[in-house]
JSON list of C-alpha atoms and ligand atoms in Angstrom, two decimals:
[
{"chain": "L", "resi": 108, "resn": "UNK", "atom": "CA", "xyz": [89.39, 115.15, 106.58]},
{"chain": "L", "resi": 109, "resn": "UNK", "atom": "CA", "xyz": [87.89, 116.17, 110.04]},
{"chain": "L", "resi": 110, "resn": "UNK", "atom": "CA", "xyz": [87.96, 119.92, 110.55]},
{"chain": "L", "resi": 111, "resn": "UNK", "atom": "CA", "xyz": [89.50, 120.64, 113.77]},
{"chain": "L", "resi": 112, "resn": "UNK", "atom": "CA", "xyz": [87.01, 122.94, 114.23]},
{"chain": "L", "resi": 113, "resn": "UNK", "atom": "CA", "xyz": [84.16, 120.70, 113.61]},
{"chain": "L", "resi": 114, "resn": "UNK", "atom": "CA", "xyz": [82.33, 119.70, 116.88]},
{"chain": "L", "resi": 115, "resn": "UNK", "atom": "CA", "xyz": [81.92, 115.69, 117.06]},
{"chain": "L", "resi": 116, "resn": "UNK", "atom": "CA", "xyz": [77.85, 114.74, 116.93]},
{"chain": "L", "resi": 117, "resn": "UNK", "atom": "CA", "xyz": [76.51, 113.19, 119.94]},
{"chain": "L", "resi": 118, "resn": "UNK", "atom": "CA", "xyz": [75.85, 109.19, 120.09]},
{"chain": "L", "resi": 119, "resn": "UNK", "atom": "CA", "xyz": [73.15, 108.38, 121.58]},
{"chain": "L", "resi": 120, "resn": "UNK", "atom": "CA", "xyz": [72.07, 104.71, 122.35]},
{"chain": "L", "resi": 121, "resn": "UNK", "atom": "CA", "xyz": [68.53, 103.05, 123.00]},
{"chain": "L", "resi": 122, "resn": "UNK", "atom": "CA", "xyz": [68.23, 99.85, 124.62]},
{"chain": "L", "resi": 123, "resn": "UNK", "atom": "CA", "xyz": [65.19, 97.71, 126.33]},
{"chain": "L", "resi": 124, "resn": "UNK", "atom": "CA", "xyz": [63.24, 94.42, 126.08]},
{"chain": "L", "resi": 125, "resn": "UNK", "atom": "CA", "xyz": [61.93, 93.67, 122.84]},
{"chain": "L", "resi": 126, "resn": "UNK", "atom": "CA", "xyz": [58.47, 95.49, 121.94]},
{"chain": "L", "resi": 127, "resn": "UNK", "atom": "CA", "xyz": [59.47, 98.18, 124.28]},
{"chain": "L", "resi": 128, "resn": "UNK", "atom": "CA", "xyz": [58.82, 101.02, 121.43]},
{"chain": "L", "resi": 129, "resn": "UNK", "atom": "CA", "xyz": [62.20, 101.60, 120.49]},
{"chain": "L", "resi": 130, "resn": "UNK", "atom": "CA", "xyz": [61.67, 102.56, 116.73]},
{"chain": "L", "resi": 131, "resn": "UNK", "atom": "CA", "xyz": [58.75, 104.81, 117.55]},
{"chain": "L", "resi": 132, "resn": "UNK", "atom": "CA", "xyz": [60.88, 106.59, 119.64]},
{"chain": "L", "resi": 133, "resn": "UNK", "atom": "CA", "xyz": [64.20, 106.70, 117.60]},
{"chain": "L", "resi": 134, "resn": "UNK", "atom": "CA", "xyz": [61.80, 108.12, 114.45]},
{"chain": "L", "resi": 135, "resn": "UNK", "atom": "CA", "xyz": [60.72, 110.86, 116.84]},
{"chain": "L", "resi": 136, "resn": "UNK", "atom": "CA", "xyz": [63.91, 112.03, 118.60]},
{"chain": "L", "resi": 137, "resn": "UNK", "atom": "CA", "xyz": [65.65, 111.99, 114.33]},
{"chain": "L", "resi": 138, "resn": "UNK", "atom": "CA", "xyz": [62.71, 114.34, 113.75]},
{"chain": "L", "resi": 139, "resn": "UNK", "atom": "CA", "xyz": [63.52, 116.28, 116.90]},
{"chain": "L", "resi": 140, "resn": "UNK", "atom": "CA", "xyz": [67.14, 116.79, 115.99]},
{"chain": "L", "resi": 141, "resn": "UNK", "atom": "CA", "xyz": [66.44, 117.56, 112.42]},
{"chain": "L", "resi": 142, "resn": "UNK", "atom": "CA", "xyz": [64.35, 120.68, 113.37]},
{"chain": "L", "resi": 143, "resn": "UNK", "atom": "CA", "xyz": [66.55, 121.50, 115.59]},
{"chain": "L", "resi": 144, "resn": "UNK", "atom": "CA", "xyz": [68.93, 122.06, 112.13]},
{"chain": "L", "resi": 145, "resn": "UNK", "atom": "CA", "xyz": [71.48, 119.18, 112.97]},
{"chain": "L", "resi": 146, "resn": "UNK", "atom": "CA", "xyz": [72.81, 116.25, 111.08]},
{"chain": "L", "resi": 147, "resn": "UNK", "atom": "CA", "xyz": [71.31, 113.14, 112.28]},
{"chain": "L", "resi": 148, "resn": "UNK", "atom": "CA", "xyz": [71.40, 109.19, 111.25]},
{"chain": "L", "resi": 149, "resn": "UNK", "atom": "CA", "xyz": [69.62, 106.38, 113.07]},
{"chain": "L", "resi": 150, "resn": "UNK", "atom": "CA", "xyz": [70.60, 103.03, 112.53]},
{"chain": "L", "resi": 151, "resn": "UNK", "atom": "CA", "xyz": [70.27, 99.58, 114.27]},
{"chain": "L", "resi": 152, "resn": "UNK", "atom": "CA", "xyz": [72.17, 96.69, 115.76]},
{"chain": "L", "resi": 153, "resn": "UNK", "atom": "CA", "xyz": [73.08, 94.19, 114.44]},
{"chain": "L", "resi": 154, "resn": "UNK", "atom": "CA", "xyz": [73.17, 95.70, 111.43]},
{"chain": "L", "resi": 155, "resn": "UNK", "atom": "CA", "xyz": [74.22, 99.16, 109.63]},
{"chain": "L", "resi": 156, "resn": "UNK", "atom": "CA", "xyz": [76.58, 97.66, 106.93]},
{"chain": "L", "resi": 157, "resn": "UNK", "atom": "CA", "xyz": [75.97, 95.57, 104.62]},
{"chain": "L", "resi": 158, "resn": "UNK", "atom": "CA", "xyz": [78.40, 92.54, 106.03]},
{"chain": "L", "resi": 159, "resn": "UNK", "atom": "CA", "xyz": [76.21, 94.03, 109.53]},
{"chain": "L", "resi": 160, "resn": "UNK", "atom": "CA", "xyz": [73.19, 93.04, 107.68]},
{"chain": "L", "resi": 161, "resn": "UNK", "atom": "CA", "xyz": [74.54, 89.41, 106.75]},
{"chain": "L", "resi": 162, "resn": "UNK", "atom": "CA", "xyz": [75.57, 88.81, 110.44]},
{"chain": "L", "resi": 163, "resn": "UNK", "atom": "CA", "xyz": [71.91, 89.89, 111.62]},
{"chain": "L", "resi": 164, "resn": "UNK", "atom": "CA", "xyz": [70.21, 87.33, 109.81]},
{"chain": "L", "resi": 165, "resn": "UNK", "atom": "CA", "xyz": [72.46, 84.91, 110.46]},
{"chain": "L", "resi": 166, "resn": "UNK", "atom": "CA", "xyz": [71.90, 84.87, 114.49]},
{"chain": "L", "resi": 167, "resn": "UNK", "atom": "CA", "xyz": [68.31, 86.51, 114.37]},
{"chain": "L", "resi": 168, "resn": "UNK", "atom": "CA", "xyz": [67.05, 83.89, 111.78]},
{"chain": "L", "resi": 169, "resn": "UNK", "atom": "CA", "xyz": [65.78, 80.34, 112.52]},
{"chain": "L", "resi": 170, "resn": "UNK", "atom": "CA", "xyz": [67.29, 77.60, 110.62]},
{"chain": "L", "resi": 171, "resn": "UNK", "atom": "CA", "xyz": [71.00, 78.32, 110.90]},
{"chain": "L", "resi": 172, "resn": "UNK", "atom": "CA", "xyz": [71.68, 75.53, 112.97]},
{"chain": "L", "resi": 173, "resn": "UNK", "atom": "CA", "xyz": [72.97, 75.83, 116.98]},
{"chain": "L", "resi": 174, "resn": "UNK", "atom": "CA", "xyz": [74.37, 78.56, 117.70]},
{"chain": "L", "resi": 175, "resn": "UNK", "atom": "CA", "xyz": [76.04, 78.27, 121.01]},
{"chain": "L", "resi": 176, "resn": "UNK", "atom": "CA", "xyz": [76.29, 81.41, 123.58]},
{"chain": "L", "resi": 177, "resn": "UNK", "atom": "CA", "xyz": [79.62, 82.17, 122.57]},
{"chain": "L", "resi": 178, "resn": "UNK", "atom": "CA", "xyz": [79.34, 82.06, 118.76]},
{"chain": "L", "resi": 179, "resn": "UNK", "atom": "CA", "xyz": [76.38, 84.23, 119.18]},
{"chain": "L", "resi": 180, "resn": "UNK", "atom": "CA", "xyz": [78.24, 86.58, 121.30]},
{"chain": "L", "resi": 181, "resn": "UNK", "atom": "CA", "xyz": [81.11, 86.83, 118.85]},
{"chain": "L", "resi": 182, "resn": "UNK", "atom": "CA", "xyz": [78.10, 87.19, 115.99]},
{"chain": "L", "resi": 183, "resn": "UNK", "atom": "CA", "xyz": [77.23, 90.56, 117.45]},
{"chain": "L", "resi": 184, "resn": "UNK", "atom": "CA", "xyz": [80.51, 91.78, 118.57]},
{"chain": "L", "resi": 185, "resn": "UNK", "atom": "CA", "xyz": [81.39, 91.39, 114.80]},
{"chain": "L", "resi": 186, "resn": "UNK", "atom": "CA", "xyz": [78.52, 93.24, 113.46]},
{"chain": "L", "resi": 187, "resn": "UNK", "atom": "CA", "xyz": [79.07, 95.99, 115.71]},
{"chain": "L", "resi": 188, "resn": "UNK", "atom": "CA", "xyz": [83.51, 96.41, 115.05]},
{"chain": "L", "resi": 189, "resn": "UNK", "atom": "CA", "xyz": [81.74, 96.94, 111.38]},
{"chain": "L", "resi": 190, "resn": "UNK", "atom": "CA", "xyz": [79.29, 99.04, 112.35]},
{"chain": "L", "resi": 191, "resn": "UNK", "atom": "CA", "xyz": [81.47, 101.30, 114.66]},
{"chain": "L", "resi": 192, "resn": "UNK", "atom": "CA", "xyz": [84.63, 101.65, 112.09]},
{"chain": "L", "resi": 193, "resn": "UNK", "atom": "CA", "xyz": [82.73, 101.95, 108.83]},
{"chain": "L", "resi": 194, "resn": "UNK", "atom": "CA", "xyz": [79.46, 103.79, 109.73]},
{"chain": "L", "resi": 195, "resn": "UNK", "atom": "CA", "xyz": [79.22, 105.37, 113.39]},
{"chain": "L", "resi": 196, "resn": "UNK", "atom": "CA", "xyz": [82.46, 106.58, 113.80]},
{"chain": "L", "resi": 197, "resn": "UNK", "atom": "CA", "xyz": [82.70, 108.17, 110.25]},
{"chain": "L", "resi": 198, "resn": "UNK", "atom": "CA", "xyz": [79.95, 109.93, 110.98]},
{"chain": "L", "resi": 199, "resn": "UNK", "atom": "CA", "xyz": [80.19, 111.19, 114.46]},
{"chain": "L", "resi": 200, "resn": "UNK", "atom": "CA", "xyz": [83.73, 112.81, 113.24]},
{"chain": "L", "resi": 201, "resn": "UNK", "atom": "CA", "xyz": [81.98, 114.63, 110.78]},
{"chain": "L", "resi": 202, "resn": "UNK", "atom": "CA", "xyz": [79.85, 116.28, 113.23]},
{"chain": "L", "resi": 203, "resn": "UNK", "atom": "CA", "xyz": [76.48, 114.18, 112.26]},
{"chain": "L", "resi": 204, "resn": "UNK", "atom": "CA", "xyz": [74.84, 112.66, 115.75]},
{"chain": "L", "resi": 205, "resn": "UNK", "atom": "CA", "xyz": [73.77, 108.95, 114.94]},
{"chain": "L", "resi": 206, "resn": "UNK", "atom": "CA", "xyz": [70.71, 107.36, 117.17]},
{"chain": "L", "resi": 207, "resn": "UNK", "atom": "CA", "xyz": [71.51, 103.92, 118.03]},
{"chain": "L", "resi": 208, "resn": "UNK", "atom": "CA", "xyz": [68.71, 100.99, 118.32]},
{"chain": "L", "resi": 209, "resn": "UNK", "atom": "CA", "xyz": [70.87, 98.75, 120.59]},
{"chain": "L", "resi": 210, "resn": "UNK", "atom": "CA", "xyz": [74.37, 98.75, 121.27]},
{"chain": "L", "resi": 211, "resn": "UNK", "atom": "CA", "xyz": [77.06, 97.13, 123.29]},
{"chain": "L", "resi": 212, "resn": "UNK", "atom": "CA", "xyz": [74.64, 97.01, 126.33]},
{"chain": "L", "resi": 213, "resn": "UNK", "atom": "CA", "xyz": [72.47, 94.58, 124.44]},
{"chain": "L", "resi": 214, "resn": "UNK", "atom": "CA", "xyz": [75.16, 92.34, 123.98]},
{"chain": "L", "resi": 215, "resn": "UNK", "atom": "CA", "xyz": [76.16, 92.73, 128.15]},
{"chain": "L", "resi": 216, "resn": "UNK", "atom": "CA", "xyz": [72.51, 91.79, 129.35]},
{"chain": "L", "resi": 217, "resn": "UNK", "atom": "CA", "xyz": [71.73, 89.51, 126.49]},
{"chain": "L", "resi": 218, "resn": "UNK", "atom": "CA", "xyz": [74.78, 87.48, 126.16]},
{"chain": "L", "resi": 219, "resn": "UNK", "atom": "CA", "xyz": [76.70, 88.27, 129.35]},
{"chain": "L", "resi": 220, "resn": "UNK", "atom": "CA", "xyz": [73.19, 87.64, 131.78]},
{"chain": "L", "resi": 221, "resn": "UNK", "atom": "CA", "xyz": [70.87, 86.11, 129.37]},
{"chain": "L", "resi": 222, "resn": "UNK", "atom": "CA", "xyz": [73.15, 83.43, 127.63]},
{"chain": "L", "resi": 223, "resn": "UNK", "atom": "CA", "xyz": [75.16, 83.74, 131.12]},
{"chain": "L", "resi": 224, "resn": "UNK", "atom": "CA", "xyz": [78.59, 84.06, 129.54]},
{"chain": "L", "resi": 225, "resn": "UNK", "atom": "CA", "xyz": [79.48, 86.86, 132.74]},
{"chain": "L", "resi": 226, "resn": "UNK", "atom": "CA", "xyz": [78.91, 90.63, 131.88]},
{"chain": "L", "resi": 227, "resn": "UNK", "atom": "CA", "xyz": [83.27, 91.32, 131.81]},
{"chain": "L", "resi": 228, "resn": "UNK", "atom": "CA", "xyz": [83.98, 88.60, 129.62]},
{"chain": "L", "resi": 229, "resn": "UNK", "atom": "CA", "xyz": [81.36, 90.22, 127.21]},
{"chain": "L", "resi": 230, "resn": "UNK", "atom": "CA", "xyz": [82.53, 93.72, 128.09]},
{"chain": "L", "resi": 231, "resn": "UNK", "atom": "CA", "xyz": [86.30, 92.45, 127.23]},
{"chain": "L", "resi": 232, "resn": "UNK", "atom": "CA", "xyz": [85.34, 91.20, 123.06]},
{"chain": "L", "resi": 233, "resn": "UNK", "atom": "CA", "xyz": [83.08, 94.25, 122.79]},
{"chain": "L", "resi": 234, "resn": "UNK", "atom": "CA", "xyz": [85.90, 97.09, 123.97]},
{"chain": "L", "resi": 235, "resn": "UNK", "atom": "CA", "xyz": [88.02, 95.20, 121.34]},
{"chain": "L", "resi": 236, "resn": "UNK", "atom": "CA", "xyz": [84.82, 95.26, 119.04]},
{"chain": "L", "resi": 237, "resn": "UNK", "atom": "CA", "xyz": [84.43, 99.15, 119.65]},
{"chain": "L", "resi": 238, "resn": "UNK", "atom": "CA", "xyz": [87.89, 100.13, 120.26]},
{"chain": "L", "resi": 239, "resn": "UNK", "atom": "CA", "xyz": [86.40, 101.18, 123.49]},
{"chain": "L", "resi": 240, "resn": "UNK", "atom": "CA", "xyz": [83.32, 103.68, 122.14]},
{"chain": "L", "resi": 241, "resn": "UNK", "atom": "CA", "xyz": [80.15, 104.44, 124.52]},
{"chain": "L", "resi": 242, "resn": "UNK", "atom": "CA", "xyz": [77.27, 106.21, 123.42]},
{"chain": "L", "resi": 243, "resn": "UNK", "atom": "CA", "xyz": [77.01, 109.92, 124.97]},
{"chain": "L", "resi": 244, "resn": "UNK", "atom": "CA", "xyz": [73.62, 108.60, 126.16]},
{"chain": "L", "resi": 245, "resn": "UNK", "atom": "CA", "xyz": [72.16, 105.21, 126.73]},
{"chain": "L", "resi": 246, "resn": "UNK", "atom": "CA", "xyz": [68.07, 105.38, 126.67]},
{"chain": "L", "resi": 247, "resn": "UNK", "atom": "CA", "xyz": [66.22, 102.29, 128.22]},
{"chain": "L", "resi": 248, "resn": "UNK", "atom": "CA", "xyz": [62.50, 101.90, 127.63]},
{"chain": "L", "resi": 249, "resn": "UNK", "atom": "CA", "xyz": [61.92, 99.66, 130.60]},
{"chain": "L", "resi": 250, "resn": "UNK", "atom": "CA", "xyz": [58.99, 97.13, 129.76]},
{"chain": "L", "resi": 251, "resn": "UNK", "atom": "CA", "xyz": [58.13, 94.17, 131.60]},
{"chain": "L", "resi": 252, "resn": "UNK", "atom": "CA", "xyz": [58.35, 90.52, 129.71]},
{"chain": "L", "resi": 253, "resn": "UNK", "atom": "CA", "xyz": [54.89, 90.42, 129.61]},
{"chain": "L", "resi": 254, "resn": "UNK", "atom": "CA", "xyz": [54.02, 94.23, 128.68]},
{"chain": "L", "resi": 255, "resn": "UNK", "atom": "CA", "xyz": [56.87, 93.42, 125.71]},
{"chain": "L", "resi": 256, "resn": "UNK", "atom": "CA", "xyz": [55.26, 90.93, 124.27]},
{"chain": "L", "resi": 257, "resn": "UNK", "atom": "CA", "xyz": [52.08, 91.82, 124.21]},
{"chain": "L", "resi": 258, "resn": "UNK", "atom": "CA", "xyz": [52.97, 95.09, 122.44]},
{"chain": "L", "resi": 259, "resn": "UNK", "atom": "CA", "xyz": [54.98, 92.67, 119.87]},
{"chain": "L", "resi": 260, "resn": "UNK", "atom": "CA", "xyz": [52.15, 90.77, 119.42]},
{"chain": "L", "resi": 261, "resn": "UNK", "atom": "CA", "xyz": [49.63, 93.76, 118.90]},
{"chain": "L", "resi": 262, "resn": "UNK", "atom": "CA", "xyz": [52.07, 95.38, 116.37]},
{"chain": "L", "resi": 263, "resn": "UNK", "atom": "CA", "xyz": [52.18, 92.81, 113.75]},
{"chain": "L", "resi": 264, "resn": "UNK", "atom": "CA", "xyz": [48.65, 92.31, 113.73]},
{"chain": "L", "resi": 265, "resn": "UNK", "atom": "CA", "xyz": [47.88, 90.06, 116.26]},
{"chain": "L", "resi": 266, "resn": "UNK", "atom": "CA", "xyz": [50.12, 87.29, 115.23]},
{"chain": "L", "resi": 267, "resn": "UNK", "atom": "CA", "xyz": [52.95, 86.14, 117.43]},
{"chain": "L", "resi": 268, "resn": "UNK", "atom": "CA", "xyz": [56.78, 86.32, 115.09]},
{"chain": "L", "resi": 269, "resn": "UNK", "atom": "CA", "xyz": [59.70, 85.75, 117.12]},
{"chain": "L", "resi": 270, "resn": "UNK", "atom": "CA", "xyz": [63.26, 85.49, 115.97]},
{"chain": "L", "resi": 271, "resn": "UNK", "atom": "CA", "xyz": [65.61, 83.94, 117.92]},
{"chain": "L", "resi": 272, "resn": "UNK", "atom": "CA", "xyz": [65.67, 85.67, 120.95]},
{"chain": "L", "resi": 273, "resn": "UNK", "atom": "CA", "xyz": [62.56, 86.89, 120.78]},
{"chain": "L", "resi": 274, "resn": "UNK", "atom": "CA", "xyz": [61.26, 83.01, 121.21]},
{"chain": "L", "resi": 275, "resn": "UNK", "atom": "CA", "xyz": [62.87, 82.75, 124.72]},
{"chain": "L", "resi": 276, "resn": "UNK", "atom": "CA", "xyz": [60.60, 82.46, 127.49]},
{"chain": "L", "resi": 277, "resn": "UNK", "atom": "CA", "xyz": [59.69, 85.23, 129.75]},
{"chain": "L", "resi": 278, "resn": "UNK", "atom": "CA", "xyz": [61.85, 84.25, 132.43]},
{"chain": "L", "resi": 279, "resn": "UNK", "atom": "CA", "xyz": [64.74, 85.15, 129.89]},
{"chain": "L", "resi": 280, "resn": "UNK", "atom": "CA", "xyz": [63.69, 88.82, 129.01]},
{"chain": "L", "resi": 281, "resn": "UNK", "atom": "CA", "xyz": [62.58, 88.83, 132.14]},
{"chain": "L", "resi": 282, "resn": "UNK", "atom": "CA", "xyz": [66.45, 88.67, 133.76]},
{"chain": "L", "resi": 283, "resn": "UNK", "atom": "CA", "xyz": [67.61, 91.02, 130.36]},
{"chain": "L", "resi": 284, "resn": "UNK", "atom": "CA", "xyz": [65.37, 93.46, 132.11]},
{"chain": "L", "resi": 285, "resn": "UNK", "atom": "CA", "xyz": [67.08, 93.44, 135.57]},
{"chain": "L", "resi": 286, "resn": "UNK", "atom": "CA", "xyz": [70.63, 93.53, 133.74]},
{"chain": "L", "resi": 287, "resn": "UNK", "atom": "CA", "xyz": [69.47, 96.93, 132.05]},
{"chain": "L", "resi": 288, "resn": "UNK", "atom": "CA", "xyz": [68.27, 98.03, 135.03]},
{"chain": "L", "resi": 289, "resn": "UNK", "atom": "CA", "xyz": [71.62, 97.40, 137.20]},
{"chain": "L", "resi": 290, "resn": "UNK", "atom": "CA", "xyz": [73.80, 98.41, 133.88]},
{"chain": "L", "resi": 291, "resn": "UNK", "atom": "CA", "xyz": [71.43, 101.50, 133.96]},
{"chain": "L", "resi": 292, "resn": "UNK", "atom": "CA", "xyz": [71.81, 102.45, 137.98]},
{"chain": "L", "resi": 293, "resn": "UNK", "atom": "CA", "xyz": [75.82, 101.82, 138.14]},
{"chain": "L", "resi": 294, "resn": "UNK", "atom": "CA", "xyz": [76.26, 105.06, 135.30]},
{"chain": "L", "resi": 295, "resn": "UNK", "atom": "CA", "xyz": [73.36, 107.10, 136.19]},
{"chain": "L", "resi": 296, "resn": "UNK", "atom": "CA", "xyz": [75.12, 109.99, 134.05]},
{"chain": "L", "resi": 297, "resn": "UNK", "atom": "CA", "xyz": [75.17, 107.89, 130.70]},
{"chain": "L", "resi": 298, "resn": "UNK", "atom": "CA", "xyz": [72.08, 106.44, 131.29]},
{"chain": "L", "resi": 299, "resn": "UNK", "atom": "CA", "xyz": [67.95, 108.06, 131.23]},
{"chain": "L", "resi": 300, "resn": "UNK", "atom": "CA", "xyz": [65.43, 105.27, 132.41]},
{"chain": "L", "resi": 301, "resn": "UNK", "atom": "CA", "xyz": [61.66, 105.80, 131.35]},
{"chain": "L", "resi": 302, "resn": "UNK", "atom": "CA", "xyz": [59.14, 103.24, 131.86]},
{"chain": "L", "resi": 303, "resn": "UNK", "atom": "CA", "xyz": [58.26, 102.47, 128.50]},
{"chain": "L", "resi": 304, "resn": "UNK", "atom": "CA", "xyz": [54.36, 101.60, 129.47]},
{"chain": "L", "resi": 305, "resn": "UNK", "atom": "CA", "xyz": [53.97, 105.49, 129.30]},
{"chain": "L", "resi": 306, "resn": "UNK", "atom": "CA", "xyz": [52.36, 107.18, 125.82]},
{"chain": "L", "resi": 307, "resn": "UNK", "atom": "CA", "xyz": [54.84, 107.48, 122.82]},
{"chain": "L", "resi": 308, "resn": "UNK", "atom": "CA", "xyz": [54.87, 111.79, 123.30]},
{"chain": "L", "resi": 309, "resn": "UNK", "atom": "CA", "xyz": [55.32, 111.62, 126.86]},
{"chain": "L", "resi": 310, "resn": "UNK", "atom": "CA", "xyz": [58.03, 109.52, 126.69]},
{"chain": "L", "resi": 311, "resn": "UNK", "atom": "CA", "xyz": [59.62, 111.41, 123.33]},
{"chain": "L", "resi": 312, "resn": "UNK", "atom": "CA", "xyz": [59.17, 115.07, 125.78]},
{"chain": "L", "resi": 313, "resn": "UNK", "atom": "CA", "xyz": [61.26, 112.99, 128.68]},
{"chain": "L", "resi": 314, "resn": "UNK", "atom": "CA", "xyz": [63.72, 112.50, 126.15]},
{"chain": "L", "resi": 315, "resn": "UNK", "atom": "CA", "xyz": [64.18, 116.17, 124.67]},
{"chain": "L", "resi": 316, "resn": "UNK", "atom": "CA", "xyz": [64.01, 117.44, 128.60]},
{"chain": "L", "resi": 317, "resn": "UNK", "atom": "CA", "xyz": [66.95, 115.45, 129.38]},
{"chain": "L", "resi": 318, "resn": "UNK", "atom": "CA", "xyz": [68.98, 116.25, 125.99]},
{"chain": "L", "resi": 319, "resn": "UNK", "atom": "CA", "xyz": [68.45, 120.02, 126.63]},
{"chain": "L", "resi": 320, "resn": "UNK", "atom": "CA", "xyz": [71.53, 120.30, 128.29]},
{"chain": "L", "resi": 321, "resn": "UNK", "atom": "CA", "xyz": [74.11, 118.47, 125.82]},
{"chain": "L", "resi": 322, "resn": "UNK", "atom": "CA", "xyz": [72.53, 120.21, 122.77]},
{"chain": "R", "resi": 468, "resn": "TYD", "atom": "P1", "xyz": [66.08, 94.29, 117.59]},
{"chain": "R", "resi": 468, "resn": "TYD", "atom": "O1", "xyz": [66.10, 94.36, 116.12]},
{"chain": "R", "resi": 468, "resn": "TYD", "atom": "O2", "xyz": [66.32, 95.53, 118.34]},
{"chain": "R", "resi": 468, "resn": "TYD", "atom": "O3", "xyz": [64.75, 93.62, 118.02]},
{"chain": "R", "resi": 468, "resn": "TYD", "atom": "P2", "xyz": [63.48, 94.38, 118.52]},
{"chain": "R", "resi": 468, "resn": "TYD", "atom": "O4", "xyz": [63.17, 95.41, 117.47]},
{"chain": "R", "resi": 468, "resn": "TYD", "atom": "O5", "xyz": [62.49, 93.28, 118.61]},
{"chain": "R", "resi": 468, "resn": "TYD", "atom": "O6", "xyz": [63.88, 94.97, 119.83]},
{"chain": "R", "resi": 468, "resn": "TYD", "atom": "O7", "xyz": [67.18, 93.27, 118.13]},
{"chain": "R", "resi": 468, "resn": "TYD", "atom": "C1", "xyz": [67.24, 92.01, 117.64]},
{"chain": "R", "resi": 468, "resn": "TYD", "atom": "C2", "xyz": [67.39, 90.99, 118.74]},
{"chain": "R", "resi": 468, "resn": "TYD", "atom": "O8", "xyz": [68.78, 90.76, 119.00]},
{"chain": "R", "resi": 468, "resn": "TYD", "atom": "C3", "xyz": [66.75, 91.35, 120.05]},
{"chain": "R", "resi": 468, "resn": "TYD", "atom": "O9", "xyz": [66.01, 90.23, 120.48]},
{"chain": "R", "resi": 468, "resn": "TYD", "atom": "C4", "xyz": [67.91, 91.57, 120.98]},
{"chain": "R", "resi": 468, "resn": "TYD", "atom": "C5", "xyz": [69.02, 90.76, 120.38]},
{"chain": "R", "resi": 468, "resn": "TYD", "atom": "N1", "xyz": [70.37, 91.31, 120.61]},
{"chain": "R", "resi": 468, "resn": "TYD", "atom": "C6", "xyz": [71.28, 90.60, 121.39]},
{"chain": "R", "resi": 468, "resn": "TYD", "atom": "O10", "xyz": [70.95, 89.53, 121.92]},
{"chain": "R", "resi": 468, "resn": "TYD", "atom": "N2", "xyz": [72.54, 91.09, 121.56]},
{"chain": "R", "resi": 468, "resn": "TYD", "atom": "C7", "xyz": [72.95, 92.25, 120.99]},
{"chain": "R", "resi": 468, "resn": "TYD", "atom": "O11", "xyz": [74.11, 92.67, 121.15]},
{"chain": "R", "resi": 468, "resn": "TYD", "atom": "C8", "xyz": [71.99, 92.97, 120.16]},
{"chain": "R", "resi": 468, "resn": "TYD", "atom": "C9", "xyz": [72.40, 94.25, 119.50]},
{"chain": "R", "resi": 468, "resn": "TYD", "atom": "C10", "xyz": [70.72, 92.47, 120.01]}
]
């Protein structure tokens, strides 16, 4: 039972383009916050649970089939409801702060702009997904298309893997980008930008700086 007593942890989100250095950066601020003498979990979308873990190979995988943009949409919204009631919620009650990689904006610029199913109509199955949850703080690592993949590219030796979405043409993360940028600028408050071309410590410092002041 939650202790009334018992401050809630802080969620805090990460979002960008793929390759943008997300992990890197999620490993740091967990080591940050665990010197600091708090409770911390990261964890990823999809994914988190194990039925989170199904859905996430099921739309990141090839060889499923089609999956249409809605299907996919719903794919995501349903590994996040899981994620939200069984792991993130749980734990922010008990006062631990979970570091998201990804959350519901991923599914506004990726299905909403990317797949072009319309940002509210994505917004509407993920407040139902969520029960209406937002991350204390949303982190984008901007990167460029280009800049993403290359960095994809160079961190698995060279070799080009792409899952689904990864395998969509530049143009595509290209307009994901914009829609983090514009998601980003309408909720200045919830949201710290950093250009993600900048080195892993620099970018980890701009991070702490900002959390400071909710800590
Ligand atoms: P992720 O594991 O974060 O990939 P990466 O580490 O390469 O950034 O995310 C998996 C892919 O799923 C990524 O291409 C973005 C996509 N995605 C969506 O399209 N919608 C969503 O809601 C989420 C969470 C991810």
């Amino acid at each position: 039972m939650q202790s009334s007593s018992l401050p809630r942890g802080l969620f805090i989100a990460f979002e960008g383009g793929d390759g943008a250095g997300k992990s890197t950066q999620l490993r740091l601020l967990r080591e940050a916050l665990q010197g600091h003498g708090d409770r911390v979990v990261t964890t990823r979308e999809p994914g988190g649970t194990e039925i989170g873990e199904k859905l996430r190979a099921l739309v990141l995988e090839h060889g499923h089939g089609q999956i249409d943009a809605r299907t996919e949409a719903l794919m995501y919204a349903a590994a996040r409801a899981a994620h939200v009631a069984q792991f993130i919620s749980p734990q922010l009650t008990q006062g631990t702060h979970v570091v998201s990689d990804r959350f519901v904006d991923s599914s506004l610029a990726y299905q909403g702009v990317g797949r072009a199913l319309g940002i509210d109509q994505v917004a509407a199955i993920n407040n139902f997904a969520t029960d209406s949850l937002r991350p204390d703080l949303t982190i984008l690592l901007d990167i460029s298309a280009a800049d993403g993949r290359s960095r994809r590219i160079a961190g698995s030796g060279g070799i080009e893997v792409s899952d689904r979405l990864e395998s969509e043409p530049d143009e595509f993360h290209e307009r994901i980008r914009q829609a983090f940028l514009t998601l980003a600028k309408a909720e200045p408050e919830r949201y710290l930008v950093l250009d993600a071309n900048q080195p892993a410590q620099e970018l980890h410092s701009q991070i702490m700086d900002r959390l400071q002041a909710v800590l």
